[in-house]
């Protein structure tokens, strides 16, 4: 595999359509087997980058376009881009369906963490006045125009959350859930809102298991998927978050054991019961504190 450095012009107007001189926001990775090329585009999920993504797909004319989504998150593509709402009803229904499936399968704690994390990232996107997944929707529209195959190349959302849960201790699970709850539903956004990508990096410093499952392992998985299609000689455009670009590049030539990335550790019923009992206790204490505060304010 060969990686081509991003040392080209800063815009398409300067480089035209020649693929050897690309804007610096495109990373090119090549396969030595059959000459396939990967054009890796990183987005911040909060800045308006749909226009340049559409332009890149139109000019490069790839055979395939890969998005940082899995089948359980494909509802993001059905959101109404013209709506003023930050999340459409279809998006909420898809999220609720995933949470219910995890809860009914006996992973109530995982479902709670997944819900809080999704709402946390949703709030971060709203603070920056951006609709989550807009870049993926626009890329999908342009891919259909160019008659390119659409690939949902991310690891299954449920597996990611279950592996993250297994990497956290019971204390970390409790601390992370309460932190996400307080930041999302209690605290107000500051004057300088933090982007979702930066928020994940900050959380990853305190909870290494979160970053390992949410970022590092997904980098390896997406690199494996992309390399499979590129090795077949296909030109592929991949639209991923900026936080994944460096990881995909570093994993490009690795021998990745994808089955290990898809393996879900056996959950401990004792640990789940301890976590749920801790949550219930904390909720009761929190409710008592709120009741006490309201009683002081009223009387």
PDB file of C-alpha atoms in Angstrom:
ATOM      1  CA  UNK A   1       0.000   0.000   0.000  1.00  0.00           C
ATOM      2  CA  UNK A   2       1.146   3.506  -0.716  1.00  0.00           C
ATOM      3  CA  UNK A   3       0.141   6.755   0.884  1.00  0.00           C
ATOM      4  CA  UNK A   4       0.351   9.964  -1.114  1.00  0.00           C
ATOM      5  CA  UNK A   5       1.042  13.108   0.861  1.00  0.00           C
ATOM      6  CA  UNK A   6      -1.428  15.972   0.762  1.00  0.00           C
ATOM      7  CA  UNK A   7       0.878  18.598  -0.690  1.00  0.00           C
ATOM      8  CA  UNK A   8      -1.292  19.802  -3.576  1.00  0.00           C
ATOM      9  CA  UNK A   9      -3.157  23.072  -4.138  1.00  0.00           C
ATOM     10  CA  UNK A  10      -5.754  24.283  -1.661  1.00  0.00           C
ATOM     11  CA  UNK A  11      -8.702  24.312  -4.083  1.00  0.00           C
ATOM     12  CA  UNK A  12     -10.034  22.602  -7.194  1.00  0.00           C
ATOM     13  CA  UNK A  13      -9.661  25.838  -9.156  1.00  0.00           C
ATOM     14  CA  UNK A  14      -5.890  25.585  -8.748  1.00  0.00           C
ATOM     15  CA  UNK A  15      -5.514  21.892  -9.527  1.00  0.00           C
ATOM     16  CA  UNK A  16      -8.359  21.139 -11.915  1.00  0.00           C
ATOM     17  CA  UNK A  17      -9.439  17.513 -12.087  1.00  0.00           C
ATOM     18  CA  UNK A  18      -5.975  15.951 -12.137  1.00  0.00           C
ATOM     19  CA  UNK A  19      -5.938  13.434  -9.289  1.00  0.00           C
ATOM     20  CA  UNK A  20      -2.193  13.757  -8.690  1.00  0.00           C
ATOM     21  CA  UNK A  21      -2.596  17.323  -7.421  1.00  0.00           C
ATOM     22  CA  UNK A  22      -5.422  17.388  -4.934  1.00  0.00           C
ATOM     23  CA  UNK A  23      -6.511  19.898  -2.266  1.00  0.00           C
ATOM     24  CA  UNK A  24      -4.884  19.338   1.161  1.00  0.00           C
ATOM     25  CA  UNK A  25      -8.144  18.146   2.719  1.00  0.00           C
ATOM     26  CA  UNK A  26      -8.001  14.955   0.629  1.00  0.00           C
ATOM     27  CA  UNK A  27      -5.649  12.135   1.617  1.00  0.00           C
ATOM     28  CA  UNK A  28      -4.855   9.608  -1.103  1.00  0.00           C
ATOM     29  CA  UNK A  29      -4.052   5.981  -0.307  1.00  0.00           C
ATOM     30  CA  UNK A  30      -3.130   3.487  -3.010  1.00  0.00           C
ATOM     31  CA  UNK A  31      -3.078  -0.272  -3.383  1.00  0.00           C
ATOM     32  CA  UNK A  32      -0.127  -2.018  -5.007  1.00  0.00           C
ATOM     33  CA  UNK A  33      -2.129  -5.097  -5.921  1.00  0.00           C
ATOM     34  CA  UNK A  34      -4.538  -3.829  -8.585  1.00  0.00           C
ATOM     35  CA  UNK A  35      -4.037  -0.067  -8.706  1.00  0.00           C
ATOM     36  CA  UNK A  36      -7.091   0.959  -6.697  1.00  0.00           C
ATOM     37  CA  UNK A  37      -7.133   4.443  -5.169  1.00  0.00           C
ATOM     38  CA  UNK A  38      -8.760   5.728  -1.985  1.00  0.00           C
ATOM     39  CA  UNK A  39      -9.598   9.427  -1.653  1.00  0.00           C
ATOM     40  CA  UNK A  40     -10.060  10.013   2.079  1.00  0.00           C
ATOM     41  CA  UNK A  41     -12.018  13.154   3.023  1.00  0.00           C
ATOM     42  CA  UNK A  42     -12.136  14.181   6.688  1.00  0.00           C
ATOM     43  CA  UNK A  43     -14.965  16.359   7.989  1.00  0.00           C
ATOM     44  CA  UNK A  44     -15.362  18.043  11.349  1.00  0.00           C
ATOM     45  CA  UNK A  45     -19.117  17.215  11.520  1.00  0.00           C
ATOM     46  CA  UNK A  46     -19.731  20.858  12.469  1.00  0.00           C
ATOM     47  CA  UNK A  47     -18.214  22.941   9.679  1.00  0.00           C
ATOM     48  CA  UNK A  48     -20.008  23.344   6.379  1.00  0.00           C
ATOM     49  CA  UNK A  49     -18.066  21.005   4.117  1.00  0.00           C
ATOM     50  CA  UNK A  50     -20.869  19.480   2.038  1.00  0.00           C
ATOM     51  CA  UNK A  51     -20.114  21.674  -0.966  1.00  0.00           C
ATOM     52  CA  UNK A  52     -16.535  20.564  -1.346  1.00  0.00           C
ATOM     53  CA  UNK A  53     -17.471  16.910  -0.708  1.00  0.00           C
ATOM     54  CA  UNK A  54     -20.042  17.037  -3.505  1.00  0.00           C
ATOM     55  CA  UNK A  55     -17.521  18.735  -5.790  1.00  0.00           C
ATOM     56  CA  UNK A  56     -14.872  16.106  -5.014  1.00  0.00           C
ATOM     57  CA  UNK A  57     -17.253  13.246  -5.847  1.00  0.00           C
ATOM     58  CA  UNK A  58     -18.365  14.972  -9.035  1.00  0.00           C
ATOM     59  CA  UNK A  59     -14.791  15.557 -10.265  1.00  0.00           C
ATOM     60  CA  UNK A  60     -13.148  12.317  -9.090  1.00  0.00           C
ATOM     61  CA  UNK A  61     -16.086  10.172 -10.260  1.00  0.00           C
ATOM     62  CA  UNK A  62     -15.388   7.213  -7.948  1.00  0.00           C
ATOM     63  CA  UNK A  63     -16.938   3.817  -8.441  1.00  0.00           C
ATOM     64  CA  UNK A  64     -17.800   3.670  -4.749  1.00  0.00           C
ATOM     65  CA  UNK A  65     -18.469   6.167  -1.941  1.00  0.00           C
ATOM     66  CA  UNK A  66     -17.990   5.009   1.659  1.00  0.00           C
ATOM     67  CA  UNK A  67     -19.665   6.795   4.569  1.00  0.00           C
ATOM     68  CA  UNK A  68     -18.830   6.584   8.270  1.00  0.00           C
ATOM     69  CA  UNK A  69     -22.162   4.912   9.000  1.00  0.00           C
ATOM     70  CA  UNK A  70     -23.428   1.401   9.692  1.00  0.00           C
ATOM     71  CA  UNK A  71     -26.784  -0.168   8.799  1.00  0.00           C
ATOM     72  CA  UNK A  72     -28.218   0.692  12.208  1.00  0.00           C
ATOM     73  CA  UNK A  73     -27.345   4.369  11.667  1.00  0.00           C
ATOM     74  CA  UNK A  74     -28.524   4.635   8.058  1.00  0.00           C
ATOM     75  CA  UNK A  75     -31.597   6.532   9.283  1.00  0.00           C
ATOM     76  CA  UNK A  76     -29.270   9.567   9.345  1.00  0.00           C
ATOM     77  CA  UNK A  77     -29.472   9.601   5.530  1.00  0.00           C
ATOM     78  CA  UNK A  78     -33.279   9.879   5.581  1.00  0.00           C
ATOM     79  CA  UNK A  79     -33.325  13.078   7.658  1.00  0.00           C
ATOM     80  CA  UNK A  80     -34.862  16.085   5.956  1.00  0.00           C
ATOM     81  CA  UNK A  81     -32.003  18.409   5.009  1.00  0.00           C
ATOM     82  CA  UNK A  82     -34.455  21.308   4.431  1.00  0.00           C
ATOM     83  CA  UNK A  83     -36.039  21.046   7.858  1.00  0.00           C
ATOM     84  CA  UNK A  84     -35.062  23.575  10.479  1.00  0.00           C
ATOM     85  CA  UNK A  85     -35.109  20.910  13.150  1.00  0.00           C
ATOM     86  CA  UNK A  86     -31.724  19.560  14.183  1.00  0.00           C
ATOM     87  CA  UNK A  87     -33.030  15.982  14.281  1.00  0.00           C
ATOM     88  CA  UNK A  88     -35.910  14.689  12.179  1.00  0.00           C
ATOM     89  CA  UNK A  89     -38.611  12.285  13.443  1.00  0.00           C
ATOM     90  CA  UNK A  90     -37.037   9.473  11.398  1.00  0.00           C
ATOM     91  CA  UNK A  91     -33.731  10.066  13.149  1.00  0.00           C
ATOM     92  CA  UNK A  92     -35.366   9.936  16.581  1.00  0.00           C
ATOM     93  CA  UNK A  93     -37.250   6.768  15.622  1.00  0.00           C
ATOM     94  CA  UNK A  94     -34.043   5.095  14.468  1.00  0.00           C
ATOM     95  CA  UNK A  95     -32.253   6.028  17.681  1.00  0.00           C
ATOM     96  CA  UNK A  96     -35.133   4.826  19.858  1.00  0.00           C
ATOM     97  CA  UNK A  97     -35.342   1.567  17.917  1.00  0.00           C
ATOM     98  CA  UNK A  98     -31.659   0.861  18.510  1.00  0.00           C
ATOM     99  CA  UNK A  99     -31.994   1.665  22.218  1.00  0.00           C
ATOM    100  CA  UNK A 100     -35.042  -0.606  22.585  1.00  0.00           C
ATOM    101  CA  UNK A 101     -33.319  -3.490  20.814  1.00  0.00           C
ATOM    102  CA  UNK A 102     -30.347  -3.282  23.174  1.00  0.00           C
ATOM    103  CA  UNK A 103     -32.582  -3.012  26.234  1.00  0.00           C
ATOM    104  CA  UNK A 104     -34.728  -5.998  25.229  1.00  0.00           C
ATOM    105  CA  UNK A 105     -31.602  -8.079  24.605  1.00  0.00           C
ATOM    106  CA  UNK A 106     -30.576  -7.559  28.226  1.00  0.00           C
ATOM    107  CA  UNK A 107     -28.144  -4.674  27.722  1.00  0.00           C
ATOM    108  CA  UNK A 108     -30.013  -1.950  29.583  1.00  0.00           C
ATOM    109  CA  UNK A 109     -26.868  -0.260  30.823  1.00  0.00           C
ATOM    110  CA  UNK A 110     -25.369  -0.207  27.330  1.00  0.00           C
ATOM    111  CA  UNK A 111     -28.594   1.285  25.970  1.00  0.00           C
ATOM    112  CA  UNK A 112     -28.516   4.007  28.627  1.00  0.00           C
ATOM    113  CA  UNK A 113     -24.903   4.895  27.796  1.00  0.00           C
ATOM    114  CA  UNK A 114     -25.662   4.896  24.054  1.00  0.00           C
ATOM    115  CA  UNK A 115     -28.653   7.198  24.560  1.00  0.00           C
ATOM    116  CA  UNK A 116     -26.733   9.651  26.741  1.00  0.00           C
ATOM    117  CA  UNK A 117     -23.787   9.686  24.335  1.00  0.00           C
ATOM    118  CA  UNK A 118     -26.028  10.318  21.322  1.00  0.00           C
ATOM    119  CA  UNK A 119     -27.802  13.171  23.107  1.00  0.00           C
ATOM    120  CA  UNK A 120     -24.455  14.599  24.220  1.00  0.00           C
ATOM    121  CA  UNK A 121     -23.177  14.669  20.633  1.00  0.00           C
ATOM    122  CA  UNK A 122     -26.526  16.021  19.433  1.00  0.00           C
ATOM    123  CA  UNK A 123     -26.273  18.929  21.858  1.00  0.00           C
ATOM    124  CA  UNK A 124     -22.722  19.648  20.691  1.00  0.00           C
ATOM    125  CA  UNK A 125     -23.897  19.812  17.091  1.00  0.00           C
ATOM    126  CA  UNK A 126     -26.795  22.101  17.977  1.00  0.00           C
ATOM    127  CA  UNK A 127     -24.437  24.447  19.830  1.00  0.00           C
ATOM    128  CA  UNK A 128     -22.443  24.903  16.621  1.00  0.00           C
ATOM    129  CA  UNK A 129     -25.646  25.370  14.582  1.00  0.00           C
ATOM    130  CA  UNK A 130     -25.038  22.244  12.501  1.00  0.00           C
ATOM    131  CA  UNK A 131     -27.334  19.337  11.710  1.00  0.00           C
ATOM    132  CA  UNK A 132     -25.631  16.005  12.481  1.00  0.00           C
ATOM    133  CA  UNK A 133     -24.885  13.889   9.420  1.00  0.00           C
ATOM    134  CA  UNK A 134     -25.503  16.638   6.869  1.00  0.00           C
ATOM    135  CA  UNK A 135     -22.218  15.890   5.090  1.00  0.00           C
ATOM    136  CA  UNK A 136     -23.194  12.213   4.768  1.00  0.00           C
ATOM    137  CA  UNK A 137     -26.582  13.068   3.275  1.00  0.00           C
ATOM    138  CA  UNK A 138     -25.070  15.373   0.683  1.00  0.00           C
ATOM    139  CA  UNK A 139     -22.375  12.818  -0.185  1.00  0.00           C
ATOM    140  CA  UNK A 140     -25.043  10.142  -0.656  1.00  0.00           C
ATOM    141  CA  UNK A 141     -27.040  12.414  -2.969  1.00  0.00           C
ATOM    142  CA  UNK A 142     -23.987  13.159  -5.117  1.00  0.00           C
ATOM    143  CA  UNK A 143     -23.004   9.467  -5.172  1.00  0.00           C
ATOM    144  CA  UNK A 144     -26.409   8.611  -6.639  1.00  0.00           C
ATOM    145  CA  UNK A 145     -26.004  11.340  -9.254  1.00  0.00           C
ATOM    146  CA  UNK A 146     -22.656   9.865 -10.295  1.00  0.00           C
ATOM    147  CA  UNK A 147     -24.115   6.328 -10.151  1.00  0.00           C
ATOM    148  CA  UNK A 148     -21.519   5.289  -7.592  1.00  0.00           C
ATOM    149  CA  UNK A 149     -22.209   2.450  -5.172  1.00  0.00           C
ATOM    150  CA  UNK A 150     -22.835   3.578  -1.593  1.00  0.00           C
ATOM    151  CA  UNK A 151     -20.976   1.718   1.173  1.00  0.00           C
ATOM    152  CA  UNK A 152     -21.885   1.937   4.854  1.00  0.00           C
ATOM    153  CA  UNK A 153     -18.421   0.974   6.058  1.00  0.00           C
ATOM    154  CA  UNK A 154     -18.525   1.584   9.805  1.00  0.00           C
ATOM    155  CA  UNK A 155     -18.684  -1.127  12.466  1.00  0.00           C
ATOM    156  CA  UNK A 156     -22.090  -2.050  13.816  1.00  0.00           C
ATOM    157  CA  UNK A 157     -23.185   0.572  16.347  1.00  0.00           C
ATOM    158  CA  UNK A 158     -24.356  -2.039  18.860  1.00  0.00           C
ATOM    159  CA  UNK A 159     -21.007  -3.870  18.803  1.00  0.00           C
ATOM    160  CA  UNK A 160     -19.138  -0.610  19.332  1.00  0.00           C
ATOM    161  CA  UNK A 161     -21.244   0.281  22.367  1.00  0.00           C
ATOM    162  CA  UNK A 162     -21.010  -3.223  23.866  1.00  0.00           C
ATOM    163  CA  UNK A 163     -17.229  -3.303  23.479  1.00  0.00           C
ATOM    164  CA  UNK A 164     -16.976   0.177  24.993  1.00  0.00           C
ATOM    165  CA  UNK A 165     -19.104  -0.953  27.930  1.00  0.00           C
ATOM    166  CA  UNK A 166     -16.848  -3.964  28.504  1.00  0.00           C
ATOM    167  CA  UNK A 167     -13.721  -1.774  28.524  1.00  0.00           C
ATOM    168  CA  UNK A 168     -15.074   0.460  31.297  1.00  0.00           C
ATOM    169  CA  UNK A 169     -15.036  -0.430  34.974  1.00  0.00           C
ATOM    170  CA  UNK A 170     -18.266  -0.205  36.961  1.00  0.00           C
ATOM    171  CA  UNK A 171     -17.099   3.060  38.520  1.00  0.00           C
ATOM    172  CA  UNK A 172     -16.185   4.499  35.125  1.00  0.00           C
ATOM    173  CA  UNK A 173     -19.560   3.481  33.711  1.00  0.00           C
ATOM    174  CA  UNK A 174     -21.334   5.309  36.502  1.00  0.00           C
ATOM    175  CA  UNK A 175     -19.082   8.365  36.245  1.00  0.00           C
ATOM    176  CA  UNK A 176     -19.395   8.575  32.458  1.00  0.00           C
ATOM    177  CA  UNK A 177     -23.184   8.251  32.470  1.00  0.00           C
ATOM    178  CA  UNK A 178     -23.572  10.960  35.097  1.00  0.00           C
ATOM    179  CA  UNK A 179     -21.107  13.239  33.322  1.00  0.00           C
ATOM    180  CA  UNK A 180     -22.983  12.889  30.037  1.00  0.00           C
ATOM    181  CA  UNK A 181     -26.307  13.439  31.802  1.00  0.00           C
ATOM    182  CA  UNK A 182     -25.173  16.599  33.578  1.00  0.00           C
ATOM    183  CA  UNK A 183     -23.502  18.137  30.530  1.00  0.00           C
ATOM    184  CA  UNK A 184     -26.433  17.297  28.243  1.00  0.00           C
ATOM    185  CA  UNK A 185     -29.501  17.993  30.361  1.00  0.00           C
ATOM    186  CA  UNK A 186     -28.389  20.233  33.238  1.00  0.00           C
ATOM    187  CA  UNK A 187     -25.529  22.467  32.141  1.00  0.00           C
ATOM    188  CA  UNK A 188     -25.943  25.201  29.550  1.00  0.00           C
ATOM    189  CA  UNK A 189     -23.724  25.686  26.527  1.00  0.00           C
ATOM    190  CA  UNK A 190     -20.911  28.179  26.990  1.00  0.00           C
ATOM    191  CA  UNK A 191     -20.013  31.077  24.731  1.00  0.00           C
ATOM    192  CA  UNK A 192     -17.430  28.921  22.951  1.00  0.00           C
ATOM    193  CA  UNK A 193     -19.110  25.562  22.254  1.00  0.00           C
ATOM    194  CA  UNK A 194     -16.909  22.491  21.817  1.00  0.00           C
ATOM    195  CA  UNK A 195     -17.256  20.415  18.652  1.00  0.00           C
ATOM    196  CA  UNK A 196     -18.326  16.752  18.974  1.00  0.00           C
ATOM    197  CA  UNK A 197     -14.919  15.536  17.750  1.00  0.00           C
ATOM    198  CA  UNK A 198     -13.096  17.565  20.395  1.00  0.00           C
ATOM    199  CA  UNK A 199     -15.579  16.436  23.046  1.00  0.00           C
ATOM    200  CA  UNK A 200     -14.777  12.799  22.273  1.00  0.00           C
ATOM    201  CA  UNK A 201     -11.049  13.527  22.554  1.00  0.00           C
ATOM    202  CA  UNK A 202     -11.571  15.169  25.944  1.00  0.00           C
ATOM    203  CA  UNK A 203     -13.712  12.286  27.194  1.00  0.00           C
ATOM    204  CA  UNK A 204     -11.141   9.822  25.870  1.00  0.00           C
ATOM    205  CA  UNK A 205      -8.472  11.280  28.137  1.00  0.00           C
ATOM    206  CA  UNK A 206     -10.577  10.525  31.202  1.00  0.00           C
ATOM    207  CA  UNK A 207     -12.059   7.264  29.880  1.00  0.00           C
ATOM    208  CA  UNK A 208      -9.504   5.436  27.667  1.00  0.00           C
ATOM    209  CA  UNK A 209     -11.956   2.602  27.002  1.00  0.00           C
ATOM    210  CA  UNK A 210     -14.318   5.048  25.330  1.00  0.00           C
ATOM    211  CA  UNK A 211     -11.689   6.307  22.902  1.00  0.00           C
ATOM    212  CA  UNK A 212     -10.371   2.829  22.185  1.00  0.00           C
ATOM    213  CA  UNK A 213     -13.791   1.464  21.181  1.00  0.00           C
ATOM    214  CA  UNK A 214     -15.233   4.630  19.656  1.00  0.00           C
ATOM    215  CA  UNK A 215     -12.184   5.793  17.687  1.00  0.00           C
ATOM    216  CA  UNK A 216      -9.197   3.415  17.528  1.00  0.00           C
ATOM    217  CA  UNK A 217     -11.039   0.171  16.814  1.00  0.00           C
ATOM    218  CA  UNK A 218     -13.341   1.814  14.304  1.00  0.00           C
ATOM    219  CA  UNK A 219     -10.272   3.230  12.518  1.00  0.00           C
ATOM    220  CA  UNK A 220      -8.972  -0.312  12.093  1.00  0.00           C
ATOM    221  CA  UNK A 221     -12.352  -1.643  10.978  1.00  0.00           C
ATOM    222  CA  UNK A 222     -12.934   1.074   8.374  1.00  0.00           C
ATOM    223  CA  UNK A 223      -9.359   0.705   7.088  1.00  0.00           C
ATOM    224  CA  UNK A 224     -10.024  -3.026   6.611  1.00  0.00           C
ATOM    225  CA  UNK A 225     -13.291  -2.392   4.730  1.00  0.00           C
ATOM    226  CA  UNK A 226     -11.786   0.311   2.521  1.00  0.00           C
ATOM    227  CA  UNK A 227      -8.715  -1.731   1.711  1.00  0.00           C
ATOM    228  CA  UNK A 228     -10.921  -4.647   0.615  1.00  0.00           C
ATOM    229  CA  UNK A 229     -12.623  -2.537  -2.054  1.00  0.00           C
ATOM    230  CA  UNK A 230      -9.494  -0.611  -3.080  1.00  0.00           C
ATOM    231  CA  UNK A 231      -7.568  -3.874  -3.543  1.00  0.00           C
ATOM    232  CA  UNK A 232     -10.138  -4.852  -6.162  1.00  0.00           C
ATOM    233  CA  UNK A 233      -8.922  -1.935  -8.293  1.00  0.00           C
ATOM    234  CA  UNK A 234     -11.790   0.429  -7.476  1.00  0.00           C
ATOM    235  CA  UNK A 235     -11.478   4.203  -7.072  1.00  0.00           C
ATOM    236  CA  UNK A 236     -13.193   4.938  -3.749  1.00  0.00           C
ATOM    237  CA  UNK A 237     -14.099   8.197  -1.995  1.00  0.00           C
ATOM    238  CA  UNK A 238     -14.494   7.860   1.797  1.00  0.00           C
ATOM    239  CA  UNK A 239     -16.196  10.532   3.911  1.00  0.00           C
ATOM    240  CA  UNK A 240     -15.268  10.197   7.592  1.00  0.00           C
ATOM    241  CA  UNK A 241     -14.752  12.410  10.609  1.00  0.00           C
ATOM    242  CA  UNK A 242     -11.422  14.198  10.893  1.00  0.00           C
ATOM    243  CA  UNK A 243     -10.674  12.217  14.044  1.00  0.00           C
ATOM    244  CA  UNK A 244     -10.517   9.011  11.958  1.00  0.00           C
ATOM    245  CA  UNK A 245      -8.232  10.146   9.119  1.00  0.00           C
ATOM    246  CA  UNK A 246      -4.900   9.659  10.895  1.00  0.00           C
ATOM    247  CA  UNK A 247      -5.986   6.311  12.353  1.00  0.00           C
ATOM    248  CA  UNK A 248      -7.139   4.937   8.994  1.00  0.00           C
ATOM    249  CA  UNK A 249      -3.843   6.010   7.396  1.00  0.00           C
ATOM    250  CA  UNK A 250      -1.753   4.380  10.142  1.00  0.00           C
ATOM    251  CA  UNK A 251      -3.799   1.160   9.883  1.00  0.00           C
ATOM    252  CA  UNK A 252      -3.719   1.017   6.085  1.00  0.00           C
ATOM    253  CA  UNK A 253      -0.882  -1.501   5.866  1.00  0.00           C
ATOM    254  CA  UNK A 254      -1.640  -3.418   9.068  1.00  0.00           C
ATOM    255  CA  UNK A 255      -2.750  -7.033   9.137  1.00  0.00           C
ATOM    256  CA  UNK A 256      -6.080  -6.433  10.867  1.00  0.00           C
ATOM    257  CA  UNK A 257      -7.958  -9.230  12.629  1.00  0.00           C
ATOM    258  CA  UNK A 258     -11.476  -8.024  11.896  1.00  0.00           C
ATOM    259  CA  UNK A 259     -13.091 -10.917  13.797  1.00  0.00           C
ATOM    260  CA  UNK A 260     -11.430  -9.665  16.966  1.00  0.00           C
ATOM    261  CA  UNK A 261     -12.968  -6.239  16.368  1.00  0.00           C
ATOM    262  CA  UNK A 262     -16.422  -7.826  16.007  1.00  0.00           C
ATOM    263  CA  UNK A 263     -16.155 -10.041  19.088  1.00  0.00           C
ATOM    264  CA  UNK A 264     -18.431  -8.988  21.959  1.00  0.00           C
ATOM    265  CA  UNK A 265     -17.148  -9.882  25.454  1.00  0.00           C
ATOM    266  CA  UNK A 266     -19.468 -11.826  27.727  1.00  0.00           C
ATOM    267  CA  UNK A 267     -21.212  -9.473  30.090  1.00  0.00           C
ATOM    268  CA  UNK A 268     -21.188  -9.989  33.846  1.00  0.00           C
ATOM    269  CA  UNK A 269     -24.634 -10.088  35.409  1.00  0.00           C
ATOM    270  CA  UNK A 270     -23.192  -9.093  38.771  1.00  0.00           C
ATOM    271  CA  UNK A 271     -21.540  -6.039  37.258  1.00  0.00           C
ATOM    272  CA  UNK A 272     -24.781  -5.094  35.469  1.00  0.00           C
ATOM    273  CA  UNK A 273     -26.777  -5.405  38.682  1.00  0.00           C
ATOM    274  CA  UNK A 274     -24.217  -3.338  40.554  1.00  0.00           C
ATOM    275  CA  UNK A 275     -24.347  -0.643  37.901  1.00  0.00           C
ATOM    276  CA  UNK A 276     -28.148  -0.520  37.785  1.00  0.00           C
ATOM    277  CA  UNK A 277     -28.411  -0.409  41.567  1.00  0.00           C
ATOM    278  CA  UNK A 278     -25.882   2.437  41.611  1.00  0.00           C
ATOM    279  CA  UNK A 279     -27.915   4.307  38.995  1.00  0.00           C
ATOM    280  CA  UNK A 280     -31.134   3.847  40.966  1.00  0.00           C
ATOM    281  CA  UNK A 281     -29.465   5.002  44.172  1.00  0.00           C
ATOM    282  CA  UNK A 282     -27.963   8.038  42.455  1.00  0.00           C
ATOM    283  CA  UNK A 283     -31.320   8.953  40.897  1.00  0.00           C
ATOM    284  CA  UNK A 284     -33.038   8.785  44.281  1.00  0.00           C
ATOM    285  CA  UNK A 285     -30.331  10.957  45.869  1.00  0.00           C
ATOM    286  CA  UNK A 286     -30.464  13.433  42.989  1.00  0.00           C
ATOM    287  CA  UNK A 287     -34.259  13.638  43.197  1.00  0.00           C
ATOM    288  CA  UNK A 288     -34.063  14.203  46.952  1.00  0.00           C
ATOM    289  CA  UNK A 289     -31.559  17.034  46.457  1.00  0.00           C
ATOM    290  CA  UNK A 290     -33.782  18.675  43.823  1.00  0.00           C
ATOM    291  CA  UNK A 291     -36.821  18.321  46.084  1.00  0.00           C
ATOM    292  CA  UNK A 292     -34.894  19.939  48.924  1.00  0.00           C
ATOM    293  CA  UNK A 293     -33.788  22.831  46.706  1.00  0.00           C
ATOM    294  CA  UNK A 294     -37.324  23.451  45.451  1.00  0.00           C
ATOM    295  CA  UNK A 295     -38.710  23.338  48.981  1.00  0.00           C
ATOM    296  CA  UNK A 296     -36.178  25.966  50.088  1.00  0.00           C
ATOM    297  CA  UNK A 297     -37.030  28.175  47.124  1.00  0.00           C
ATOM    298  CA  UNK A 298     -40.771  27.894  47.651  1.00  0.00           C
ATOM    299  CA  UNK A 299     -40.796  28.278  51.410  1.00  0.00           C
TER     300      UNK A 299
END
